[in-house]
Short mmCIF file of C-alpha atoms in Angstrom, two decimals:
data_model
loop_
_atom_site.label_atom_id
_atom_site.label_comp_id
_atom_site.label_asym_id
_atom_site.label_seq_id
_atom_site.Cartn_x
_atom_site.Cartn_y
_atom_site.Cartn_z
CA MET A 1 6.73 -10.14 16.17
CA SER A 2 5.35 -7.00 15.67
CA ALA A 3 4.25 -6.14 12.09
CA GLY A 4 7.21 -4.04 11.37
CA LYS A 5 9.66 -6.76 12.07
CA LYS A 6 7.51 -9.25 9.88
CA PHE A 7 7.88 -6.90 7.20
CA ARG A 8 11.87 -6.77 7.86
CA GLN A 9 12.10 -10.88 7.44
CA ALA A 10 10.49 -9.70 4.31
CA LEU A 11 12.86 -7.96 3.37
CA SER A 12 15.22 -9.79 4.01
CA GLU A 13 14.41 -13.05 2.37
CA GLU A 14 13.50 -11.54 -0.83
CA THR A 15 15.00 -9.07 -3.25
CA PRO A 16 13.61 -7.27 -4.92
CA LEU A 17 10.46 -7.55 -2.35
CA GLN A 18 7.21 -7.35 -4.27
CA ILE A 19 4.53 -5.34 -2.36
CA VAL A 20 1.33 -6.05 -4.01
CA GLY A 21 -1.84 -3.21 -3.22
CA THR A 22 -4.54 -4.80 -1.43
CA ILE A 23 -7.50 -2.34 -0.99
CA ASN A 24 -9.25 -4.67 1.58
CA ALA A 25 -8.96 -7.68 3.37
CA TYR A 26 -10.54 -10.06 0.81
CA GLN A 27 -7.69 -9.15 -1.52
CA ALA A 28 -5.24 -9.47 1.75
CA LEU A 29 -6.39 -12.77 2.29
CA GLN A 30 -6.05 -13.68 -1.52
CA ALA A 31 -2.67 -11.81 -2.26
CA THR A 32 -1.58 -13.74 1.31
CA LYS A 33 -2.66 -17.07 -0.15
CA VAL A 34 -0.72 -16.18 -3.72
CA GLY A 35 2.52 -16.28 -1.41
CA TYR A 36 3.49 -12.63 -1.27
CA LYS A 37 5.41 -11.96 1.90
CA ALA A 38 4.18 -8.20 2.12
CA ILE A 39 1.08 -6.07 1.05
CA TYR A 40 -0.11 -2.19 1.06
CA LEU A 41 -2.74 -0.07 1.69
CA SER A 42 -3.12 2.58 -1.05
CA GLY A 43 -4.46 5.97 0.44
CA GLY A 44 -5.80 6.55 -3.77
CA GLY A 45 -7.21 3.19 -3.18
CA ILE A 46 -9.08 3.81 -0.11
CA ALA A 47 -9.89 7.41 -1.33
CA ASN A 48 -11.35 5.70 -4.25
CA ALA A 49 -12.90 2.83 -3.07
CA SER A 50 -13.95 3.05 0.05
CA TYR A 51 -15.29 6.75 -0.31
CA GLY A 52 -15.92 7.13 -4.42
CA LEU A 53 -13.39 10.36 -4.38
CA PRO A 54 -10.45 10.85 -6.18
CA ASP A 55 -6.92 11.05 -4.47
CA LEU A 56 -6.67 14.29 -3.44
CA GLY A 57 -5.88 14.45 0.15
CA MET A 58 -9.55 14.60 1.08
CA THR A 59 -9.89 11.42 3.41
CA MET A 60 -8.53 11.25 7.20
CA ILE A 61 -6.64 9.37 9.46
CA GLU A 62 -9.51 7.31 10.71
CA ASP A 63 -10.67 6.53 7.36
CA VAL A 64 -7.47 5.00 6.74
CA CYS A 65 -7.30 3.01 9.71
CA ILE A 66 -10.82 1.30 9.27
CA ASP A 67 -9.24 -0.47 6.45
CA ILE A 68 -5.89 -1.27 7.77
CA ARG A 69 -7.99 -3.11 10.91
CA ARG A 70 -10.06 -4.99 8.68
CA ILE A 71 -7.38 -6.12 6.76
CA THR A 72 -4.53 -6.63 9.79
CA SER A 73 -8.16 -8.42 11.98
CA ILE A 74 -7.75 -11.00 9.23
CA CYS A 75 -4.10 -11.39 7.65
CA ASP A 76 -0.69 -11.36 9.76
CA THR A 77 0.69 -10.57 6.03
CA PRO A 78 2.55 -7.34 7.02
CA VAL A 79 1.15 -4.42 5.15
CA ILE A 80 2.85 -0.60 4.39
CA VAL A 81 0.02 1.75 4.78
CA ASP A 82 0.20 5.34 2.25
CA ALA A 83 0.12 8.16 4.80
CA ASP A 84 0.16 10.77 2.48
CA THR A 85 1.56 13.69 3.84
CA GLY A 86 0.72 12.91 7.19
CA TRP A 87 -2.28 14.78 8.31
CA GLY A 88 -0.53 17.60 9.45
CA HIS A 89 2.48 19.41 11.72
CA ALA A 90 4.99 17.29 13.60
CA PHE A 91 2.27 16.27 17.01
CA ASN A 92 0.20 14.87 13.52
CA VAL A 93 2.44 13.14 12.05
CA ALA A 94 3.29 11.42 15.27
CA ARG A 95 -0.12 10.55 16.21
CA THR A 96 -0.41 8.94 12.64
CA VAL A 97 2.60 6.41 13.03
CA LYS A 98 1.26 5.71 16.54
CA GLU A 99 -2.17 5.22 15.27
CA PHE A 100 -1.12 2.62 12.32
CA ILE A 101 1.12 0.54 14.80
CA ARG A 102 -2.49 0.05 16.96
CA SER A 103 -4.29 -0.67 14.16
CA GLY A 104 -1.66 -3.37 12.81
CA ALA A 105 0.52 -1.84 9.82
CA ALA A 106 4.18 -2.75 9.73
CA GLY A 107 4.92 0.41 8.34
CA LEU A 108 4.15 3.72 5.92
CA HIS A 109 4.80 5.97 3.69
CA ILE A 110 5.04 9.84 3.82
CA GLU A 111 5.82 12.57 1.15
CA ASP A 112 7.18 15.54 0.37
CA GLN A 113 3.91 17.16 -1.18
CA VAL A 114 2.47 20.01 0.38
CA ALA A 115 -1.30 18.93 2.34
CA ALA A 116 -3.45 19.58 -1.04
CA LYS A 117 -1.52 16.85 -2.76
CA ARG A 118 -1.71 15.14 -5.41
CA CYS A 119 -1.31 12.06 -7.57
CA GLY A 120 2.52 11.29 -7.70
CA HIS A 121 1.70 10.42 -11.33
CA ARG A 122 -0.18 13.77 -11.98
CA PRO A 123 1.25 17.34 -13.33
CA ASN A 124 1.60 20.16 -10.72
CA LYS A 125 2.46 18.80 -7.37
CA GLU A 126 4.02 21.26 -4.54
CA LEU A 127 6.47 20.34 -2.14
CA VAL A 128 7.23 21.03 1.26
CA THR A 129 11.14 22.14 1.83
CA THR A 130 13.63 19.56 2.82
CA GLU A 131 13.62 20.89 6.22
CA GLU A 132 9.61 20.26 6.22
CA MET A 133 9.55 17.03 5.41
CA CYS A 134 12.58 16.14 7.49
CA ASP A 135 10.69 17.24 10.59
CA ARG A 136 7.90 14.98 9.80
CA ILE A 137 10.50 12.07 9.45
CA ARG A 138 11.91 12.78 12.36
CA ALA A 139 8.49 13.19 14.34
CA ALA A 140 7.44 9.94 12.76
CA VAL A 141 10.64 8.03 13.90
CA ASP A 142 10.25 9.81 17.56
CA ALA A 143 6.96 8.16 17.40
CA LYS A 144 7.37 4.87 16.53
CA MET A 145 10.45 4.65 19.10
CA GLN A 146 7.05 4.26 21.70
CA LEU A 147 5.24 1.29 20.21
CA ASP A 148 7.48 -0.43 17.67
CA PRO A 149 10.63 0.13 16.75
CA GLU A 150 10.93 -2.20 14.12
CA PHE A 151 7.96 -0.44 12.52
CA TYR A 152 9.17 0.69 8.66
CA ILE A 153 9.21 4.46 7.98
CA ILE A 154 9.57 5.29 4.13
CA ALA A 155 10.03 8.47 3.00
CA ARG A 156 8.89 9.31 -0.19
CA THR A 157 9.44 12.35 -2.92
CA ASP A 158 7.94 13.62 -5.53
CA ALA A 159 11.02 15.95 -6.58
CA HIS A 160 11.71 14.22 -9.68
CA ALA A 161 8.76 15.64 -11.73
CA SER A 162 9.17 19.33 -10.38
CA GLU A 163 12.91 19.72 -9.34
CA GLY A 164 15.13 16.84 -11.44
CA GLN A 165 16.58 14.19 -10.49
CA ALA A 166 19.62 15.87 -8.63
CA ALA A 167 17.29 17.36 -6.18
CA ALA A 168 15.29 14.71 -5.45
CA VAL A 169 18.48 12.55 -4.83
CA ALA A 170 19.66 15.51 -2.93
CA ARG A 171 16.13 15.23 -0.69
CA ALA A 172 16.42 11.95 -0.42
CA LYS A 173 19.91 11.71 1.14
CA ALA A 174 18.78 14.61 4.09
CA TYR A 175 15.57 12.01 4.28
CA VAL A 176 17.86 9.34 5.22
CA GLU A 177 20.12 11.61 7.66
CA ALA A 178 16.56 12.31 9.11
CA GLY A 179 16.01 8.52 9.86
CA ALA A 180 13.87 7.59 7.41
CA ASP A 181 14.15 3.27 6.54
CA ALA A 182 14.00 3.49 3.21
CA ILE A 183 13.60 5.74 0.48
CA PHE A 184 10.17 5.88 -1.99
CA ALA A 185 11.15 7.21 -5.24
CA GLU A 186 8.22 8.50 -7.11
CA ALA A 187 7.75 8.88 -10.83
CA VAL A 188 11.04 7.95 -11.92
CA HIS A 189 11.31 7.18 -15.51
CA THR A 190 14.58 4.79 -16.24
CA LEU A 191 16.38 2.34 -14.78
CA LYS A 192 20.04 5.01 -15.15
CA GLU A 193 17.83 7.13 -12.98
CA TYR A 194 16.99 4.73 -10.30
CA LYS A 195 20.63 3.33 -10.35
CA GLU A 196 21.41 6.68 -9.32
CA PHE A 197 19.15 6.65 -6.36
CA CYS A 198 20.67 3.22 -5.30
CA ASP A 199 24.48 4.45 -5.97
CA GLN A 200 23.74 7.18 -3.69
CA MET A 201 21.46 5.66 -0.77
CA THR A 202 22.73 3.88 2.60
CA VAL A 203 18.79 2.44 2.52
CA PRO A 204 16.63 0.48 0.20
CA VAL A 205 15.04 2.36 -2.25
CA LEU A 206 11.45 1.64 -3.69
CA ALA A 207 10.12 1.50 -6.81
CA ASN A 208 6.36 2.22 -7.77
CA ILE A 209 5.40 -0.12 -10.96
CA THR A 210 1.72 1.95 -10.68
CA GLU A 211 0.00 1.62 -14.15
CA PHE A 212 -0.98 3.96 -16.65
CA GLY A 213 1.58 6.32 -14.84
CA ALA A 214 4.98 7.90 -15.64
CA THR A 215 7.13 5.22 -14.86
CA PRO A 216 7.55 2.07 -17.37
CA MET A 217 6.74 -1.61 -16.75
CA PHE A 218 9.82 -2.45 -15.63
CA THR A 219 10.32 -6.10 -14.51
CA THR A 220 11.41 -7.14 -11.37
CA GLU A 221 14.53 -8.46 -12.80
CA GLU A 222 15.45 -5.27 -14.37
CA LEU A 223 15.00 -3.34 -11.40
CA GLY A 224 17.12 -5.86 -8.79
CA SER A 225 19.77 -5.28 -11.67
CA VAL A 226 20.45 -1.74 -10.62
CA GLY A 227 19.94 -2.03 -6.72
CA ILE A 228 15.88 -1.46 -6.42
CA GLU A 229 15.18 -3.78 -3.34
CA MET A 230 10.96 -2.81 -3.13
CA VAL A 231 8.64 -2.80 -5.54
CA LEU A 232 5.38 -1.33 -4.85
CA TYR A 233 2.20 -2.26 -7.39
CA PRO A 234 -0.20 -0.41 -5.67
CA LEU A 235 -3.50 -0.27 -7.66
CA SER A 236 -3.40 -3.79 -10.54
CA ALA A 237 -5.99 -5.78 -8.54
CA PHE A 238 -8.06 -3.20 -7.83
CA ARG A 239 -7.81 -1.81 -11.63
CA ALA A 240 -9.02 -5.28 -13.16
CA MET A 241 -11.62 -5.42 -10.17
CA ASN A 242 -13.11 -2.24 -11.96
CA LYS A 243 -12.82 -2.92 -15.67
CA ALA A 244 -14.83 -6.56 -14.82
CA ALA A 245 -17.31 -5.08 -12.33
CA LEU A 246 -17.68 -2.50 -15.65
CA THR A 247 -18.34 -4.62 -18.06
CA VAL A 248 -20.53 -7.74 -16.14
CA TYR A 249 -22.99 -4.22 -15.14
CA GLN A 250 -22.54 -3.42 -18.90
CA ASP A 251 -23.72 -6.79 -20.08
CA LEU A 252 -26.50 -7.38 -17.46
CA ARG A 253 -28.18 -3.86 -18.35
CA GLU A 254 -28.43 -4.44 -21.77
CA LYS A 255 -28.63 -8.35 -21.79
CA GLY A 256 -30.70 -8.80 -19.34
CA THR A 257 -28.56 -11.83 -17.95
CA GLN A 258 -24.55 -12.33 -16.71
CA GLU A 259 -24.66 -15.63 -18.53
CA GLY A 260 -22.52 -14.05 -21.05
CA THR A 261 -19.51 -12.65 -17.98
CA LEU A 262 -19.60 -15.97 -16.15
CA GLU A 263 -16.20 -16.67 -17.56
CA LEU A 264 -15.12 -13.43 -15.59
CA MET A 265 -16.79 -14.07 -12.23
CA GLN A 266 -14.70 -16.34 -9.31
CA THR A 267 -17.28 -19.08 -8.25
CA ARG A 268 -18.97 -19.74 -5.27
CA MET A 269 -17.35 -22.38 -4.69
CA GLU A 270 -13.91 -20.84 -4.88
CA LEU A 271 -14.77 -18.03 -3.08
CA TYR A 272 -15.57 -20.36 -0.19
CA ASP A 273 -12.28 -21.90 -0.26
CA MET A 274 -10.62 -18.58 -0.31
CA LEU A 275 -12.67 -17.55 3.09
CA GLY A 276 -12.39 -20.90 4.99
CA TYR A 277 -15.94 -20.95 4.41
CA HIS A 278 -16.49 -24.66 5.49
CA ASP A 279 -14.47 -24.39 8.36
CA TYR A 280 -16.03 -21.91 9.91
CA GLU A 281 -19.46 -23.58 8.91
CA GLN A 282 -17.74 -27.35 10.56
CA LYS A 283 -17.53 -25.00 13.74
CA MET A 284 -20.47 -23.46 13.86
CA ASP A 285 -22.39 -27.56 14.12
CA ALA A 286 -19.85 -28.06 16.83
CA LEU A 287 -20.95 -25.39 18.80
CA PHE A 288 -24.60 -25.94 18.10
CA ALA A 289 -24.31 -29.86 18.79
CA GLN A 290 -22.69 -28.90 22.17
CA SER A 291 -26.00 -26.62 23.13
CA LYS A 292 -28.40 -29.39 22.37
CA ALA A 293 -26.05 -32.27 24.27
CA LYS A 294 -27.04 -30.12 27.46
#
């Protein structure tokens, strides 16, 4: 079963489907063991965590593929990947789709901002024309058909903030017509507006419930009641990790001991259990025993 088909299966099994952000392979293992059926690799998370850069379109396709491969090599939970604006014109978008599929991704979302993009919950976003975005989608759909027809293409529109709800819905309809499998309605403010999106779409709609942004912390029950079929939490665990790490660093620097922050830390045995460490160790012992027997 292809990664794309696994994602589609997950979407059919859970409504709304919770898609949780995992910025590295270890987080992907954690999310999988907790029971999530789909995970997410954030472009902002890659820029922030892997390169120490802000989410302003400064990372490139291979930077993303490195992290996709790290996750998919250790975890078979389908991963949806942030493709930003696709890294160029139609041929670049097609290459992005093919490289993501080869790296093991189940799907991606591509947005209608200009190449010099901004975080979706920041002001002064600029968008390409509807026609240019539709070209991106058509290129993505054409490319996936060559490698994995089940690969999931999500069209993200940032129009709500700059052009208004009606324009965002109109754009989304055009993106569906161009072949998008789903719509990512970014920075929507109310359940009523989400319902308007869902009522007018013939494909699933994704709600991005990111912390400290423009969208309130709606529950899955609330979102499901208005027709949302996917709920994304792109960086929740990453933010918690960052806060805990900074607390540990500051406390250790001030007190000269980490004793006061042990309650924030995962124990050695909890780490080993998550990784299956003892299974690896037993395998190594068995191989060494075979070698000595010879």
